[in-house]
Amino acid sequence: MTNQTFDPVELLNDRVRAAIAAAAPDAPADAAALISPSKRAELGDFQSNAAMPLAKRLGMKPRDLAARIVEHFDPTDLCEPVTEADIAGPGFINFRLKRDAISTLLDRLDSPALGLPAPEQPSTIVVDVCGVNLAKQMHVGHLRSSVIGDTLARTFERLGERVVRQNHVGDWGLPIAMVTRKLQEEVDAGRIALDTLTLDELDRLYKLAQHECRGQGKALELVAKYDLGPKIEAELQAMHDEAMEHLTKAKATLVALQAQEPTVYAIWQRIYAVTMGACLKTCGRLHTRITETDSAGESSYAEELTTVVNDLVERGIATESDGALVVRLDSPEDDKIAEPCLIRKGDGGYLYATTDIAAIKRRVQTIGADRVIYTVDARQSLHFRQVFAAARKAGYATKPGAAKPSVLEHAAFGTVLGEDGRPFKTRSGENIKLNDLIDEAIERAGRTVDTKNPGLPADERATIAEAVGIAAIKYADLSSERIKDYVFSFDRMLAFEGNTGPYLLYALVRTRSIFRRAKERGVALDHAGAPIIVAEPAEKALALELLRYPSAVRSVAAALEPMRLCAYIYSLAGAYSSFFDACPVLSTEDPAVRRSRLRLCELTARVLEDGLEVLGLPTVERM
Ligand code: ARG
């Protein structure tokens, strides 16, 4: 048995692949072993479905091929001997694990690292998280970019990699200049005081500024097209002129901002401080490890943009198109993206993409990222394909001295929907504030906790409600396939049964409570290092689940899919619950069996705790 993996599926995989290579030398190198838990437990623990598809490719009879694989299979240490009698149906091969092999594997898993030791050479992983915008409240979309991003970051941290979170705050450009100017006007008129400024006020000014600067070009075109008359045209023209005046002023503010003109810059800094103060507080409420030091907003790249763009022009990577500058990406060496990446507008202004190209350069070449992961809405996927391709074309995605570019990945996520199946908004079509959502989850959790645990002191009930509410929201977000849209439902996510956050917190409490009860009853906790006896089917099922933990965590990192760990923890909780129903622990007469079961309980508690920590769910002692 190798030291690297504990997962019987992976171990069987290796052996069956070796057997295939020996049994059928013509088999393609990538021939899969196709190991899965046995459909019929009476036939074995696991089965391989490899023979059917492979026989077809090799022009053999599947059962004949299965027989040859069995002949070359090496069961040593791991399984009971496999014979032709273990071939079922068209050519499934059944395997039964040796019980002491399971015990040995569990023994190895039961180390401080729980099968996930730190690598000797950690790699550097940058995770683009959160991405709030100045002067705007965090809304439900930021739930996903913060929670999924933080969980992916935690996963890599758990695997011992060096992780750098980057909060690419939208804090620069014309929309920010618009609100900066608006705020300055309000301050000058004495309507708003800078030192008591709130995010709610800013949010309102942002919308107002957007509205003021919106031109009437489209409407004027329609008036001309349908000849709607001079009166309406004059009215619209006046509105349009006014908007253009606002816009001109905002552009002047942008120039002043870029030059860090003291009064304008001071206003902007206040907007920044108010927004980020609120944002980081919300990130804290969500139990994410997103802090001030992770902020690297668009403004932090402002001074690099001209250098980057000049470099791209000098090296012929950026070319002119209708007065603007673009990077073409349609050739086969690039990513065959039809739409060129716009990096400078005709008026000289830089764009969202320009900043992201500069950000890749910094992340790879200064921070040293081997892998950069962007947890951003799926609707930005063309943007990321473009900036990834442009950065690769420019060589910015390659570390100094490295032979090939670092890995750039868009961990795209779907939209949060309301129960009506449309994007989750308030009745009046406004975005739902993330803080309101958190408040409501905790409040609803509180009502349940109060009913279920009336005996607990009020402050403990409040702590539990907070953990349950946050765990519910986060788990609901993490447990569906990342790219899919999901329907936000308080009732569903807060349920104490089923695949929910609260259920898993409860499962952990249950596994821990056995140790509390042992103490109360004076049962000796002398199970450390005791041999694990895998006798009952429920013990075996629990043991096999436990052994899957390291590969479950690794698979989150490989696929950037937190749902895999969610599914794993949920199924571990289920296996524990069946074990707990079928196998008495404290009341067992035989001390060897009691110790073995206590050890299984403890290992389950540790794996659950570790897994919930990787997911970033807050846990509780009682509930
Ligand atoms: N602020 C952006 C938005 O609201 C998200 C930033 C995502 N990260 C990035 N590197 N572009 O859409």
Short mmCIF file of C-alpha atoms and ligand atoms in Angstrom, two decimals, residues 128-134 136 139 142 145 166-171 296 298 301 352-353 355-356 359-360 363 374-377 380 383-384 387-388, ligand 1:
data_model
loop_
_atom_site.label_atom_id
_atom_site.label_comp_id
_atom_site.label_asym_id
_atom_site.label_seq_id
_atom_site.Cartn_x
_atom_site.Cartn_y
_atom_site.Cartn_z
CA ASP A 128 -9.45 36.45 -6.67
CA VAL A 129 -12.23 36.84 -4.10
CA CYS A 130 -15.09 39.17 -3.24
CA GLY A 131 -14.53 41.99 -5.78
CA VAL A 132 -16.88 44.58 -4.30
CA ASN A 133 -17.38 47.97 -5.90
CA LEU A 134 -17.01 51.30 -4.13
CA LYS A 136 -22.30 50.10 -3.41
CA HIS A 139 -25.40 42.11 -2.65
CA HIS A 142 -20.89 38.97 -3.55
CA SER A 145 -17.58 35.50 -4.91
CA GLN A 166 -6.80 39.28 -3.77
CA ASN A 167 -9.86 41.46 -3.46
CA HIS A 168 -10.03 43.21 -6.85
CA VAL A 169 -12.12 46.11 -5.60
CA GLY A 170 -13.90 48.17 -8.26
CA ASP A 171 -12.59 51.48 -6.95
CA ALA A 296 -5.74 45.20 -4.22
CA GLU A 298 -8.29 48.62 -9.52
CA TYR A 301 -2.93 49.33 -10.82
CA TYR A 352 -11.64 46.86 -16.95
CA ALA A 353 -9.61 44.47 -19.14
CA THR A 355 -6.48 46.53 -15.29
CA ASP A 356 -7.00 42.78 -15.26
CA ALA A 359 -3.22 42.32 -12.40
CA ILE A 360 -2.17 39.03 -14.03
CA ARG A 363 0.02 38.19 -9.57
CA TYR A 374 -10.94 33.90 -10.28
CA THR A 375 -14.19 33.32 -8.40
CA VAL A 376 -16.33 35.62 -10.47
CA ASP A 377 -19.82 35.46 -11.98
CA GLN A 380 -17.85 37.56 -17.13
CA HIS A 383 -13.83 38.91 -20.31
CA PHE A 384 -11.64 36.35 -18.56
CA VAL A 387 -7.59 38.79 -20.57
CA PHE A 388 -6.09 35.33 -19.97
N1 ARG B 1 -15.73 44.40 -9.35
C1 ARG B 1 -16.03 43.42 -10.33
C2 ARG B 1 -17.53 43.34 -10.57
O1 ARG B 1 -18.31 43.77 -9.74
C3 ARG B 1 -15.55 42.05 -9.92
C4 ARG B 1 -14.07 41.90 -9.89
C5 ARG B 1 -13.66 40.53 -10.27
N2 ARG B 1 -12.24 40.33 -10.33
C6 ARG B 1 -11.48 40.70 -11.35
N3 ARG B 1 -10.19 40.47 -11.27
N4 ARG B 1 -11.97 41.23 -12.44
O2 ARG B 1 -17.95 42.85 -11.58
#
